[in-house]
Each structure stands twice: as structure tokens, then as C-alpha cells.
Coordinates of C-alpha atoms in Angstrom, one line a residue:
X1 CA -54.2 179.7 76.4
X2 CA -50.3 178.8 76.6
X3 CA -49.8 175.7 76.6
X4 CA -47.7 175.6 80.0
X5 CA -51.3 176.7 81.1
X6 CA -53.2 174.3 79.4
X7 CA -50.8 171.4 81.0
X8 CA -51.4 172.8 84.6
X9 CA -54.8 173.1 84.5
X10 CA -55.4 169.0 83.7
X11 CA -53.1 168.6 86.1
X12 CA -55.0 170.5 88.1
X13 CA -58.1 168.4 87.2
X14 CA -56.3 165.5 88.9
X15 CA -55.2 167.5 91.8
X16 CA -59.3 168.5 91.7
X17 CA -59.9 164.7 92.0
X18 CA -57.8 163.8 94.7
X19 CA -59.7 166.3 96.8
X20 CA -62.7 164.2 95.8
X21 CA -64.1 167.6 93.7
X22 CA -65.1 165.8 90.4
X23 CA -67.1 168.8 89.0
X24 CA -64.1 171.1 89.3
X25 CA -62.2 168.4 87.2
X26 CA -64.7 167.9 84.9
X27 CA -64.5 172.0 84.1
X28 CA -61.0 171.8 84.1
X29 CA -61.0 168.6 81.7
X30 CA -63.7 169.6 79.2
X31 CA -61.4 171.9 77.2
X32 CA -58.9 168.8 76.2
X33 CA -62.2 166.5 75.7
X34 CA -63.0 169.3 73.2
X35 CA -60.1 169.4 71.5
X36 CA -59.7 165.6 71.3
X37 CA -58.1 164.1 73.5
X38 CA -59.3 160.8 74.5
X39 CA -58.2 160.2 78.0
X40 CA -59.8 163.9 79.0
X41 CA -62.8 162.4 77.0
X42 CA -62.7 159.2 79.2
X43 CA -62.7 160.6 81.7
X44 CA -65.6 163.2 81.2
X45 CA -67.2 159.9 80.4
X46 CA -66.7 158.0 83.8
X47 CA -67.4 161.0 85.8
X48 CA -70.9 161.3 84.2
X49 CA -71.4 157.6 84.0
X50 CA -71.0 157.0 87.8
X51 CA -72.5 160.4 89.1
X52 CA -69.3 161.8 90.8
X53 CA -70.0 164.7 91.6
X54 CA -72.4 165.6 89.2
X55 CA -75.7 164.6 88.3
X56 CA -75.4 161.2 86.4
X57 CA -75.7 161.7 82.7
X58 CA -75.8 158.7 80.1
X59 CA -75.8 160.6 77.3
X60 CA -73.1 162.5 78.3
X61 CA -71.0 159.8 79.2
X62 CA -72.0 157.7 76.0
X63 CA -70.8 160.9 73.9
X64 CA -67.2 161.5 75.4
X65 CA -66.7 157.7 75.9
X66 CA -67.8 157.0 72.4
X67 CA -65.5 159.8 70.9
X68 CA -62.2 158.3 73.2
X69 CA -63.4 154.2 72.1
X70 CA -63.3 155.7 68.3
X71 CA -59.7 157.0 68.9
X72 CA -59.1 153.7 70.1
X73 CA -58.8 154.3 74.2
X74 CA -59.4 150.2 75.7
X75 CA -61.0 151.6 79.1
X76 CA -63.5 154.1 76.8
X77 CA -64.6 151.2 74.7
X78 CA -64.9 148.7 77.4
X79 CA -67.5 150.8 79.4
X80 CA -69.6 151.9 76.0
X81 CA -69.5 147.9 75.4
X82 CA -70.7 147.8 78.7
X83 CA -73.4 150.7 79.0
X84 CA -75.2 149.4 75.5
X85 CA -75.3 145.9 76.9
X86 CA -76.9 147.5 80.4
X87 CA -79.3 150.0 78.1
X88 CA -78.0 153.2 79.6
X89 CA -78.4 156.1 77.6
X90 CA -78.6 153.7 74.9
X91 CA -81.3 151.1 73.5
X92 CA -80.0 148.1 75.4
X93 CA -77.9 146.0 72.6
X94 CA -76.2 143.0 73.6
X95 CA -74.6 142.5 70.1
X96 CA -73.2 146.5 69.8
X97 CA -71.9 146.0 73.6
X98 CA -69.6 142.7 72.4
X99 CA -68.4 144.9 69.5
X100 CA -66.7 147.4 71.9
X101 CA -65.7 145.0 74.5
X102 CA -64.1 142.9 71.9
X103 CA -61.6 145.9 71.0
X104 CA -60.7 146.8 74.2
X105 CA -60.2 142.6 74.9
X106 CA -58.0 142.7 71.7
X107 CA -55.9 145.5 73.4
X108 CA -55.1 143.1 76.2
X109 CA -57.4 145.2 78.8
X110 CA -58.1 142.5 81.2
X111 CA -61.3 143.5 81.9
X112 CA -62.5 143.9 78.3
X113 CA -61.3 140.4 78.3
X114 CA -63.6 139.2 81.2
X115 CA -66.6 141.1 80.0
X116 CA -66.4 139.3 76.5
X117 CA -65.4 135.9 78.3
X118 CA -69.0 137.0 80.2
X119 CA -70.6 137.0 77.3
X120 CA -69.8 133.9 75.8
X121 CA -70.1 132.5 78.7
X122 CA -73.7 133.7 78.9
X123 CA -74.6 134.1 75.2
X124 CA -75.5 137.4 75.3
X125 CA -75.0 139.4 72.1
X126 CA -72.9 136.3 70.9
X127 CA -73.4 132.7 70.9
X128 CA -72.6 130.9 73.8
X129 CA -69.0 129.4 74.0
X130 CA -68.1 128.1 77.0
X131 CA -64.5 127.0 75.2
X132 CA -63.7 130.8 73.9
X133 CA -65.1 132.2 77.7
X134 CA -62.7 129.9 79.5
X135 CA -59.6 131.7 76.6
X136 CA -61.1 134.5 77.8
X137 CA -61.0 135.0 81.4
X138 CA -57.9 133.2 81.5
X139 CA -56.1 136.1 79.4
X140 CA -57.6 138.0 82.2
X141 CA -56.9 135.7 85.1
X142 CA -53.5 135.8 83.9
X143 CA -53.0 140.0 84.1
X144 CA -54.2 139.6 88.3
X145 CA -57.9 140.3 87.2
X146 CA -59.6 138.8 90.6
X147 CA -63.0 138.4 88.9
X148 CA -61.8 136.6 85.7
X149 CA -59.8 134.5 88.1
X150 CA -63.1 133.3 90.1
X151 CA -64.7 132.5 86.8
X152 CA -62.6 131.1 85.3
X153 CA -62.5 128.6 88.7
X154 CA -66.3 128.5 88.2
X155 CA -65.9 126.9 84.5
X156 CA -63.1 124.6 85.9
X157 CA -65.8 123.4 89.2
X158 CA -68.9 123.0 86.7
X159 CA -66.9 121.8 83.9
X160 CA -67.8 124.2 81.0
X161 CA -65.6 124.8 78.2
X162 CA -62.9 122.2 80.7
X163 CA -62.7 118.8 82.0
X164 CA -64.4 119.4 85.8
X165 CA -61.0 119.8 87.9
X166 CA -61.2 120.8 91.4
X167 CA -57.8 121.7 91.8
X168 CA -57.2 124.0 88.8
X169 CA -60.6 125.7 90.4
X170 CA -59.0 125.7 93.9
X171 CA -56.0 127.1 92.2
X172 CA -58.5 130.1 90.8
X173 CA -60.5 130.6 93.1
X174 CA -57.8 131.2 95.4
X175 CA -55.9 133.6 93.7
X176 CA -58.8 135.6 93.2
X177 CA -59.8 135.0 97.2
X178 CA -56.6 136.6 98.1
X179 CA -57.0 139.6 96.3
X180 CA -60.1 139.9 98.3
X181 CA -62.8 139.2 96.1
X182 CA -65.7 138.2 98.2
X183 CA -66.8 135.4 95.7
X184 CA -63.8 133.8 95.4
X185 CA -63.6 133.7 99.5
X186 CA -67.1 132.1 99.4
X187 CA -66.0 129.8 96.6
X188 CA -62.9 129.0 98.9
X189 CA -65.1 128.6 101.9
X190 CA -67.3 125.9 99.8
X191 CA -64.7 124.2 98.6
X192 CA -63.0 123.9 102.2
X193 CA -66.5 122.9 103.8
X194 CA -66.9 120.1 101.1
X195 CA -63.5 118.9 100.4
X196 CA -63.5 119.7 96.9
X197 CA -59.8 120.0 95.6
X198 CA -58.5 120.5 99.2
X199 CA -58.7 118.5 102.5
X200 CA -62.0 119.0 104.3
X201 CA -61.3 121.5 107.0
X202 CA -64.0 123.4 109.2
X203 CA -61.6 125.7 110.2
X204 CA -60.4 127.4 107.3
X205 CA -63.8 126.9 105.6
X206 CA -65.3 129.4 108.4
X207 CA -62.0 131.6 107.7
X208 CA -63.0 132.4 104.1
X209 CA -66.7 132.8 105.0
X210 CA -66.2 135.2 108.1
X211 CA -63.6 136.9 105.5
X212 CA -66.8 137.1 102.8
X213 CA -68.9 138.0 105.4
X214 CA -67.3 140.8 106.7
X215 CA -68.1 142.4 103.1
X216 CA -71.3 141.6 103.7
X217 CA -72.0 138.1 102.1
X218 CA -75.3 137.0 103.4
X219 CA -75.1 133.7 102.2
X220 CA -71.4 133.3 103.5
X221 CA -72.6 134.5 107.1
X222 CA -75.2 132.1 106.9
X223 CA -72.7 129.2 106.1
X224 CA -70.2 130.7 108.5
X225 CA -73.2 130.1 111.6
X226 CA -74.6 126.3 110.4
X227 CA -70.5 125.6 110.2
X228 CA -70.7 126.5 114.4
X229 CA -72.5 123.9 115.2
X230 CA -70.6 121.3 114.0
X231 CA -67.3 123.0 115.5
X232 CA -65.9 123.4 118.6
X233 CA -65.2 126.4 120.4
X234 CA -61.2 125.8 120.2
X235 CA -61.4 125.5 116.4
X236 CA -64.3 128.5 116.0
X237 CA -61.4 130.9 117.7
X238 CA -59.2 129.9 115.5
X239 CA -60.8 130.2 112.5
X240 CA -61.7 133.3 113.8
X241 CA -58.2 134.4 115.1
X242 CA -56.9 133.6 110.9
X243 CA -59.8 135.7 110.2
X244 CA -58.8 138.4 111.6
X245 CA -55.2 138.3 110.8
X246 CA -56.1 137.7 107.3
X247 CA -54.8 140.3 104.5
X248 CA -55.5 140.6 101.1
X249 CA -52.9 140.6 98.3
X250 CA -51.7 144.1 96.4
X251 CA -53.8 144.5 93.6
X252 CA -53.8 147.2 90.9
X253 CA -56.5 149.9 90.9
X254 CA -59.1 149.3 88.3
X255 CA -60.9 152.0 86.5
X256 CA -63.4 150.2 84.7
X257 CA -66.8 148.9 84.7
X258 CA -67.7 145.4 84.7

């Protein structure tokens, strides 16, 4: 195969994935796997991981991601951290998982970043350090990751690994709101609804919820509805008029697991 060939045809894989055919892709990508390249090998990985368009495959994914992590590839050892921490295809090791997630944090990957911060946080396959979480998803926070963002709010509003400050979690869980992470707009809708950080105001609590709850956030419709009754009509509109008009910050696309 000439190599003008070879570079059209993973090309071609891409062009295969845009029209949402994953197993033409993964033929297409399989010869560059074999040959070692890690991002074809990543790839392979993910599309056997998450089932698209092929029957899901742990082991198959835990081979091709483990062969791109070893070449060093961030996104490849985040999600083998993360699928020997879950058990999938793989006894379920929470230490082994922290091993790869640590890596791909040390590459600057924000969302190896936040899944280590997750485990301190949660002492799982490390001890727990809410001191080292809080350096952790603030690495994150700081790259745009919405998630890291909300927790690192969380640790500012319970007051692990900082001094409890409602307006440094305000600050957090705002940024990650606005990206459109539905925790972060239920987190926003709390701290709205209890004047925690911010002026107490009904209106803009029920924005965030109705926001959450159009992603499907039980607990936020369920807020959004005891909120009524203490509102008037004139302010429900309104909050629901802001809903409405609401938009969520540009964000990068993501790749990884979490």
C-alpha cells in the first residue's frame, strides 16, 4: 500500500465517522492501530469501549487503549484509568485506574486531572485528600472543564480541602452552569433559592432549575414547582421568559470518559 493511499484511507476513516458509520472507520483504522500508531489505536479503543457501531468489546478496547496509553497518548490512558477503576474488561482496580489517570493529569489533560482530583476526593485507589482534589480540579477548572469547575465549587460550598466560601463556589459553579452543565445549574439554582454567595432571588433560582430541568433533572423540576408557590405569576414568566432565552457558553468537544 502507497503511502498516499494509506493517508486517504484514515482520512477516509474520519470521513466514515462523520457519516456516523463507525465500523467502516474502524476497518479503515485497524491497519495504522497495527502498525502502531496510537491515535488509530485510541480510537479503535473508544469505538469498542462505547459500542458505536459495533458490538461493545472491553477487551478490545482495553487492548488498543492500553497499547496507545503505553506510547504515552493522555486521552488513551485516561479512559484505561478509567475502565480498570469501573471493572470493564478488567478486574475492577481502583489503585491501577489512578496510575493511568495520574499520567494523563501530568500531561495537563483536564479530564485526567478531574478524574484523579475524583479520586482523592473520594479515596478511591488513593487516600483521601481533599487538599490535592481541590489542586486538582482547579488545574482542570482552569482549562474550561465544566465538571472540574462544579466540583471544585462543591469543595469551596462544604469546605473540604478550603475555607467554606460561597462566593469562590458561586464563582465555580457558575462558570460551569454556563457551559451548560446541568449540576452546576442546579447548584446555581440552590444557591439563588438560599442566598448563599448571591442575593436571594426566586426568579433566577427558577431560571437555573427550569434550565436543569429541561435536561431532565428530576430533583431541579421538583424545586423549580415548590419555588411556584411562593412566586407570583409576573415573576414565574419571567423566570421563565430568561429561561428560555438562556444559552450556553462555547465549549470544546471532549472525547473522553469521566
Amino acid at each position: 500500500i502507497s503511502c498516499a493511499m494509506f493517508s486517504d484511507n484514515y482520512q477516509y476513516g474520519f470521513d466514515a465517522t462523520d457519516r456516523g458509520d463507525y465500523k467502516t472507520a474502524y476497518n479503515l483504522w485497524l491497519p495504522f492501530a497495527e502498525q502502531g500508531d496510537n491515535e488509530a489505536q485510541f480510537n479503535l479503543g473508544l469505538i469498542s469501549h462505547q459500542a458505536m457501531g459495533v458490538p461493545q468489546d472491553f477487551k478490545d478496547a482495553i487492548k488498543w487503549y492500553r497499547q496507545s496509553a503505553e506510547q504515552g497518548n493522555a486521552s488513551a490512558q485516561l479512559n484505561l484509568g478509567v475502565m480498570h477503576s469501573r471493572g470493564e474488561g478488567v478486574p475492577q482496580d481502583y489503585k491501577e485506574g489512578v496510575q493511568w489517570a495520574r499520567l494523563s493529569a501530568e500531561q495537563g489533560d483536564a479530564s485526567g486531572q478531574l478524574n484523579l482530583g475524583l479520586s482523592y476526593a473520594k479515596g478511591q485507589g488513593v487516600p483521601q485528600d481533599y487538599k490535592e482534589a481541590v489542586r486538582l480540579f482547579r488545574l482542570s477548572a482552569e482549562q474550561g472543564n465544566a465538571s472540574a469547575q462544579s466540583n471544585l465549587g462543591l469543595m469551596y460550598f462544604e469546605g473540604h480541602g478550603v475555607p467554606k466560601d460561597y462566593t469562590e463556589t458561586v464563582k465555580w459553579y457558575r462558570r460551569s452552569a454556563e457551559q451548560g452543565d446541568v449540576g452546576g445549574q442546579y447548584n446555581m439554582g440552590v444557591m439563588y433559592d438560599n442566598g448563599d454567595g448571591v442575593p436571594k432571588d426566586a426568579v433566577l433560582a427558577y431560571m437555573w432549575w427550569d434550565i436543569a430541568g429541561s435536561s431532565g433533572d428530576r430533583d431541579a423540576l421538583e424545586n423549580r414547582t415548590l419555588l411556584e408557590e411562593e412566586m407570583t405569576e409576573s415573576q414565574i414568566q419571567q423566570a421563565k421568559v430568561l429561561a428560555r432565552n438562556w444559552k450556553p457558553k462555547a465549549k470544546g468537544s471532549d472525547r473522553h470518559e469521566s
